[in-house]
Coordinates of C-alpha atoms in Angstrom, one line a residue:
M27 CA 18.3 0.3 13.4
S28 CA 19.5 -2.4 11.4
R29 CA 20.3 -6.2 11.9
K30 CA 20.9 -9.2 9.9
P31 CA 18.2 -11.7 9.3
T32 CA 17.9 -14.3 12.3
C33 CA 14.5 -16.4 11.2
P34 CA 13.8 -18.8 8.6
P35 CA 13.2 -17.6 5.2
S36 CA 9.9 -17.1 3.3
S37 CA 9.7 -20.4 2.1
A38 CA 8.9 -21.4 5.7
L39 CA 5.5 -19.6 5.4
P40 CA 2.3 -21.4 4.3
G41 CA 2.1 -19.8 0.3
Q42 CA 3.4 -16.7 -1.5
I43 CA 4.3 -13.6 0.7
V44 CA 2.3 -10.5 -0.4
L45 CA 2.8 -7.0 1.0
V46 CA -0.2 -4.5 0.5
L47 CA 0.8 -1.0 1.3
Q48 CA -1.7 1.7 1.3
G49 CA -1.4 5.4 0.7
G50 CA -1.2 7.8 3.1
G51 CA 1.9 10.3 2.3
A52 CA 4.1 11.2 5.2
L53 CA 2.4 8.3 7.2
G54 CA 3.9 5.7 4.8
A55 CA 7.1 5.9 7.0
Y56 CA 5.2 3.2 9.2
Q57 CA 5.7 0.9 6.1
L58 CA 9.4 1.3 6.2
G59 CA 9.6 -0.3 9.7
V60 CA 7.2 -3.0 8.7
Y61 CA 9.4 -3.9 6.0
Q62 CA 12.6 -3.7 7.9
A63 CA 11.1 -6.2 10.5
M64 CA 10.0 -8.5 7.7
H65 CA 13.5 -8.2 6.1
E66 CA 15.3 -8.8 9.4
A67 CA 13.0 -12.1 9.9
G68 CA 14.0 -13.4 6.4
I69 CA 10.6 -12.7 5.1
E70 CA 10.9 -11.1 1.5
P71 CA 7.8 -10.6 -0.2
D72 CA 6.7 -12.4 -3.7
W73 CA 4.3 -9.5 -4.4
V74 CA 4.1 -6.3 -3.5
I75 CA 0.8 -4.0 -4.1
G76 CA 0.8 -0.5 -3.4
T77 CA -1.4 2.7 -3.8
S78 CA 0.2 6.2 -3.6
I79 CA 3.1 6.2 -1.0
G80 CA 2.3 2.7 -0.7
A81 CA 3.3 2.2 -4.4
I82 CA 6.4 4.3 -4.1
N83 CA 7.7 2.2 -1.3
G84 CA 6.7 -0.8 -3.1
A85 CA 8.7 0.3 -6.3
I86 CA 11.8 0.9 -4.3
I87 CA 11.4 -2.9 -2.9
A88 CA 10.7 -4.4 -5.9
G89 CA 13.0 -2.2 -8.0
N90 CA 16.1 -3.5 -5.8
P91 CA 17.8 -6.9 -5.1
P92 CA 17.0 -7.8 -1.2
P93 CA 20.3 -6.7 0.2
Q94 CA 19.9 -3.1 -1.1
R95 CA 16.1 -2.7 -0.4
L96 CA 16.3 -1.5 3.0
D97 CA 19.2 0.8 2.6
K98 CA 17.1 2.6 -0.6
L99 CA 14.0 2.9 1.3
R100 CA 16.1 4.6 4.3
E101 CA 17.5 7.1 1.4
F102 CA 14.2 7.7 0.2
W103 CA 12.7 8.9 3.5
H104 CA 15.9 10.8 4.4
R105 CA 15.4 12.8 1.5
M106 CA 11.8 13.4 2.7
E107 CA 12.6 15.0 5.8
R108 CA 11.3 18.6 5.8
N109 CA 13.9 20.3 7.6
S110 CA 15.2 23.4 5.4
F111 CA 16.8 25.0 8.4
G112 CA 19.1 22.1 9.5
F113 CA 17.1 21.6 12.8
S114 CA 16.4 18.2 13.8
T115 CA 13.6 19.5 16.4
M116 CA 12.0 21.8 14.2
P117 CA 8.3 22.3 15.5
R118 CA 5.6 20.2 13.3
A119 CA 3.5 22.9 12.6
I120 CA 6.4 25.0 11.2
A121 CA 7.7 22.0 9.4
N122 CA 4.0 21.4 7.7
A123 CA 3.7 25.2 6.9
I124 CA 7.0 25.2 4.9
T125 CA 6.0 21.8 3.3
V126 CA 2.7 23.6 2.1
G127 CA 4.6 26.8 1.1
Q128 CA 7.8 25.2 -0.4
G129 CA 7.0 21.5 -1.1
I130 CA 9.7 19.1 -0.6
P131 CA 12.9 19.3 -2.8
A132 CA 13.0 15.5 -3.7
F133 CA 9.1 15.2 -3.7
F134 CA 7.4 18.1 -5.1
E135 CA 7.2 21.7 -5.7
P136 CA 4.7 24.4 -5.8
N137 CA 2.9 25.0 -9.2
L138 CA 2.5 28.8 -9.0
A139 CA 0.7 29.3 -12.3
S140 CA -2.3 27.2 -10.8
W141 CA -2.1 29.2 -7.5
W142 CA -2.6 32.3 -9.1
N143 CA -5.2 31.3 -11.7
P144 CA -6.9 27.9 -10.8
D145 CA -9.6 28.1 -13.3
A146 CA -6.7 28.3 -16.2
R147 CA -7.2 25.6 -18.9
V148 CA -3.8 23.9 -18.5
G149 CA -4.5 20.3 -19.3
A150 CA -4.8 17.5 -16.5
E151 CA -0.9 16.8 -16.6
H152 CA -0.7 20.5 -15.4
A153 CA -3.9 21.2 -13.4
S154 CA -2.7 20.7 -9.8
F155 CA -1.0 23.2 -6.9
Y156 CA 2.5 21.2 -7.2
Q157 CA 4.5 19.6 -9.9
T158 CA 6.0 16.3 -9.2
A159 CA 9.3 16.4 -11.3
P160 CA 11.4 16.2 -8.2
L161 CA 9.9 12.8 -7.3
H162 CA 10.7 11.5 -10.7
S163 CA 14.3 12.2 -10.3
T164 CA 14.3 10.7 -6.7
L165 CA 12.5 7.5 -8.1
E166 CA 15.3 7.4 -10.9
Q167 CA 18.2 7.1 -8.5
L168 CA 16.5 4.7 -6.2
V169 CA 14.6 2.3 -8.3
D170 CA 16.4 -0.1 -11.0
L171 CA 13.7 -0.4 -13.7
D172 CA 15.7 -3.5 -15.3
Y173 CA 15.7 -5.3 -11.9
L174 CA 12.1 -4.1 -11.2
N175 CA 10.9 -5.7 -14.7
G176 CA 13.1 -8.8 -14.4
K177 CA 10.4 -10.8 -12.5
H178 CA 12.2 -11.2 -9.5
L179 CA 9.1 -10.0 -7.4
R180 CA 5.7 -9.1 -8.6
L181 CA 4.6 -5.5 -8.6
T182 CA 1.1 -4.1 -8.8
V183 CA 0.3 -0.4 -8.5
G184 CA -3.3 0.8 -8.7
A185 CA -4.3 4.2 -10.3
V186 CA -7.8 5.8 -11.6
N187 CA -8.3 6.8 -14.9
A188 CA -8.9 10.8 -14.3
R189 CA -11.4 10.8 -17.4
T190 CA -13.7 7.8 -16.9
G191 CA -13.2 6.9 -13.0
A192 CA -12.2 3.5 -13.8
M193 CA -9.6 1.7 -11.3
R194 CA -6.5 0.2 -13.1
Y195 CA -4.0 -2.0 -11.8
F196 CA -0.7 -2.1 -13.4
D197 CA 1.2 -5.3 -13.0
T198 CA 4.9 -6.4 -14.0
R199 CA 3.3 -10.1 -14.4
R200 CA 1.4 -8.5 -17.3
E201 CA 3.6 -5.6 -18.7
P202 CA 6.6 -3.8 -18.0
L203 CA 6.2 -1.0 -15.6
C204 CA 8.1 2.6 -15.6
L205 CA 8.5 5.2 -13.3
E206 CA 5.2 7.0 -14.7
H207 CA 3.0 3.8 -13.5
V208 CA 4.4 4.6 -9.8
M209 CA 3.8 8.3 -10.2
A210 CA 0.4 8.0 -11.5
S211 CA -0.5 5.8 -8.4
G212 CA 0.8 8.7 -6.5
A213 CA -1.1 11.6 -8.3
L214 CA -3.3 12.7 -5.7
P215 CA -5.5 15.7 -6.9
P216 CA -5.7 18.5 -6.7
A217 CA -2.2 18.6 -5.1
F218 CA -0.6 16.5 -7.7
P219 CA -0.9 16.4 -11.6
A220 CA -2.5 13.4 -13.4
V221 CA 0.2 11.2 -15.1
R222 CA -0.5 10.3 -18.6
I223 CA -0.2 6.6 -19.5
D224 CA -1.1 5.0 -23.0
G225 CA -2.6 8.3 -23.7
E226 CA -5.1 8.1 -20.7
P227 CA -4.7 10.8 -17.7
Y228 CA -4.2 8.7 -14.4
W229 CA -4.5 9.8 -10.9
D230 CA -3.9 8.3 -7.5
G231 CA -5.4 5.0 -6.9
G232 CA -6.6 5.8 -3.2
I233 CA -9.4 7.9 -4.6
Y234 CA -10.7 4.5 -5.7
S235 CA -9.4 1.7 -3.1
N236 CA -6.7 3.0 -0.8
T237 CA -6.0 -0.9 0.3
P238 CA -6.3 -2.8 -2.9
I239 CA -6.3 -6.3 -1.4
E240 CA -9.0 -7.2 -3.5
A241 CA -6.0 -7.5 -6.2
V242 CA -5.1 -10.6 -4.5
L243 CA -8.3 -12.3 -3.8
D244 CA -9.5 -11.7 -7.3
D245 CA -6.0 -12.8 -8.9
E246 CA -6.1 -15.6 -11.3
P247 CA -5.2 -18.3 -10.6
R248 CA -5.3 -17.7 -7.0
R249 CA -2.6 -18.9 -4.7
S250 CA -2.7 -19.5 -1.0
S251 CA -1.1 -16.5 0.7
V252 CA 0.1 -14.9 3.8
I253 CA -1.0 -11.2 3.2
F254 CA 0.7 -8.3 5.2
S255 CA -1.8 -5.7 5.1
V256 CA 0.0 -2.4 6.1
Q257 CA -2.9 0.3 6.8
V258 CA -1.9 3.8 7.6
W259 CA -5.0 5.5 8.2
N260 CA -6.9 4.0 11.3
P261 CA -10.4 5.3 12.5
D262 CA -9.7 4.8 16.4
G263 CA -13.3 4.7 17.1
S264 CA -13.4 8.2 19.0
E265 CA -15.8 10.9 18.6
P266 CA -14.8 14.0 16.9
E267 CA -15.5 17.3 19.1
S268 CA -14.1 19.8 17.3
V269 CA -13.8 21.1 13.6
L270 CA -9.9 20.0 13.5
D271 CA -11.2 16.5 14.9
V272 CA -13.9 16.4 12.1
L273 CA -11.3 17.3 9.5
D274 CA -8.9 14.3 11.0
K275 CA -12.0 12.0 11.0
H276 CA -13.0 12.5 7.8
K277 CA -9.5 11.6 6.4
E278 CA -9.4 8.6 8.4
I279 CA -12.8 7.5 7.2
Q280 CA -11.9 8.3 3.6
Y281 CA -9.0 6.4 3.2
A282 CA -9.1 3.7 5.6
S283 CA -9.7 0.1 4.7
R284 CA -13.5 -0.3 4.2
A285 CA -15.0 -3.0 6.5
S286 CA -17.5 -3.7 4.2
N287 CA -15.1 -4.3 1.2
I288 CA -13.2 -6.7 3.5
E289 CA -16.2 -8.7 4.6
Q290 CA -17.5 -8.9 0.7
Q291 CA -14.1 -10.3 -0.1
R292 CA -14.4 -12.9 2.8
K293 CA -17.9 -14.1 1.5
L294 CA -16.7 -14.4 -1.9
H295 CA -14.0 -16.4 -1.0
R296 CA -16.2 -18.5 1.4
L297 CA -18.5 -19.2 -1.6
R298 CA -15.6 -20.5 -3.8
H299 CA -15.0 -22.7 -1.3
V300 CA -18.5 -23.9 -0.9
I301 CA -18.6 -24.6 -4.5
R302 CA -15.2 -26.7 -4.1
E303 CA -16.8 -28.7 -1.4
L304 CA -19.9 -29.3 -3.2
T305 CA -17.9 -30.6 -6.2
H306 CA -16.7 -33.4 -3.9
H307 CA -20.2 -34.9 -3.4
L308 CA -20.7 -35.3 -7.4
T309 CA -20.3 -38.7 -8.8
P310 CA -17.5 -39.0 -11.6
E311 CA -20.2 -39.0 -14.2
Q312 CA -21.6 -35.8 -13.0
A313 CA -18.4 -34.3 -12.6
A314 CA -17.4 -34.8 -16.2
Q315 CA -20.4 -33.1 -17.7
P316 CA -18.8 -29.9 -19.4
E317 CA -21.5 -27.6 -17.7
V318 CA -20.6 -29.1 -14.5
R319 CA -16.9 -28.7 -14.9
E320 CA -17.6 -25.0 -16.1
L321 CA -19.7 -24.4 -12.8
A322 CA -17.1 -26.4 -10.5
S323 CA -14.2 -24.1 -11.9
W324 CA -15.7 -21.1 -9.9
G325 CA -14.4 -23.3 -6.7
C326 CA -11.2 -22.4 -5.1
G327 CA -9.1 -24.4 -2.4
T328 CA -6.7 -21.6 -1.4
D329 CA -6.2 -20.6 2.1
M330 CA -5.4 -16.8 3.0
H331 CA -3.9 -15.3 6.0
V332 CA -4.5 -11.8 6.2
V333 CA -1.9 -9.9 8.8
S334 CA -3.7 -6.9 9.4
L335 CA -0.8 -3.9 10.5
R336 CA -2.4 -0.5 11.5
L337 CA -0.7 2.5 12.2
P338 CA -1.4 3.7 15.7
R339 CA -2.3 7.4 16.5
I340 CA 1.1 8.9 17.8
G341 CA 1.0 11.9 19.7
N342 CA -1.2 14.8 19.1
E343 CA -1.7 14.4 15.7
D344 CA -4.1 16.2 13.4
H345 CA -5.6 16.4 10.0
T346 CA -2.2 17.4 9.0
K347 CA -0.3 14.3 9.7
D348 CA 0.0 13.1 6.0
I349 CA 2.1 15.9 5.4
D350 CA 4.3 15.6 8.7
F351 CA 7.2 14.6 7.0
S352 CA 9.3 16.2 9.9
A353 CA 12.4 13.9 10.7
A354 CA 10.5 13.3 14.4
G355 CA 7.4 12.3 12.7
I356 CA 9.0 9.9 10.2
R357 CA 11.2 8.3 13.0
A358 CA 7.9 7.6 15.1
R359 CA 6.1 6.0 12.5
W360 CA 9.1 4.0 11.4
Q361 CA 9.5 2.8 14.7
A362 CA 5.7 1.8 15.2
G363 CA 6.0 0.1 11.8
Y364 CA 9.0 -1.9 13.1
D365 CA 7.5 -2.9 16.5
D366 CA 4.0 -4.0 15.4
A367 CA 5.6 -6.3 12.6
Q368 CA 8.0 -7.8 14.9
R369 CA 5.1 -8.4 17.2
F370 CA 3.1 -10.2 14.8
I371 CA 6.1 -12.1 13.1
A372 CA 6.9 -13.4 16.8
L373 CA 3.1 -14.7 17.1
K374 CA 3.5 -16.3 13.6
P375 CA -0.3 -16.4 13.3
W376 CA -0.3 -17.9 9.9
E377 CA 0.7 -21.2 11.6
Q378 CA -3.0 -21.2 12.8
P379 CA -5.3 -23.4 10.9
I380 CA -8.0 -21.8 8.8
D381 CA -11.7 -23.2 8.5
P382 CA -11.7 -25.0 5.5
I383 CA -15.0 -23.5 4.3
E384 CA -14.4 -20.0 5.3
G385 CA -10.6 -20.3 3.6
I386 CA -9.7 -16.8 5.2
A387 CA -8.3 -15.7 8.4
I388 CA -8.0 -12.1 9.6
H389 CA -5.4 -11.6 12.2
E390 CA -5.3 -8.7 14.5
L391 CA -2.7 -7.4 17.0
P392 CA -3.6 -8.3 20.5
E393 CA -4.1 -5.0 22.8
H394 CA -0.8 -4.4 24.9

């Protein structure tokens, strides 16, 4: 499933192109499909922000030249397929059971010492049910760190300090990143161990913010942007009716984008525009006063188009869907991301005008 770019390049879009990738384990295959549709349309991101599996996909995108990105992503997800016995039609339940018991050879492996004695004082870097050394080896083969840090494309990955609970964004615009930064962003406890950076232990950023769109809206200096927000957790409004439904809904709500957070960001951005509008009503003498200039600096005139892509429910999924690394599961989510992104690209919602006071527009796909 590959085509050559057929649409105008990224420069045809109004502002920088930002790709925000949510965490969600096996659900991250949806992001592969979204990026493929963007790549084929000639829309390459200027900035990728990721958490957990989104940080891994983002590092592969940012760590390779555009012609190589899709092949490297495909290779990663091919290695993730949980298919020990060589059958492409392995039932999901069996594949998931194998994943829990054996891990995934290119991703993680059981840490048996913790299974036998979870109370053992082994330190944050070993206190987990699995170890992720295989992922480090996989990323070494798929991510070119020299290219990643060559400022061709900005990469930001989010992680939480396991000691203080503080969120931190590691950003190639401010510092060189290595594989440990990516690993830290995907270190979801208690499955995976903390990763130590600058002497501090870090866990998966999804614990704090699984869709870090605020990194764009709080950036300094802000730039007008088209933000492809790729969300793999999507509460569908249904009411849980069984314990398994409850487990599934709990995960969806826990890791989905917080509507309240997005609304708060929308209000803040509107306030920035209001401040900017007020400065237009000042006399030149008033505007020149130092204290007024300081207040006016809080204003902003950037426009933000948020293209909201959400992974739909596929088949009879349950709360284990984020460890469904079966070939069929990966293909289905990949195709869903590809189809959804193609629909959005055809609609070109970023060509719609934005209210000059609001400064932000959130675009949703219309129902089929």
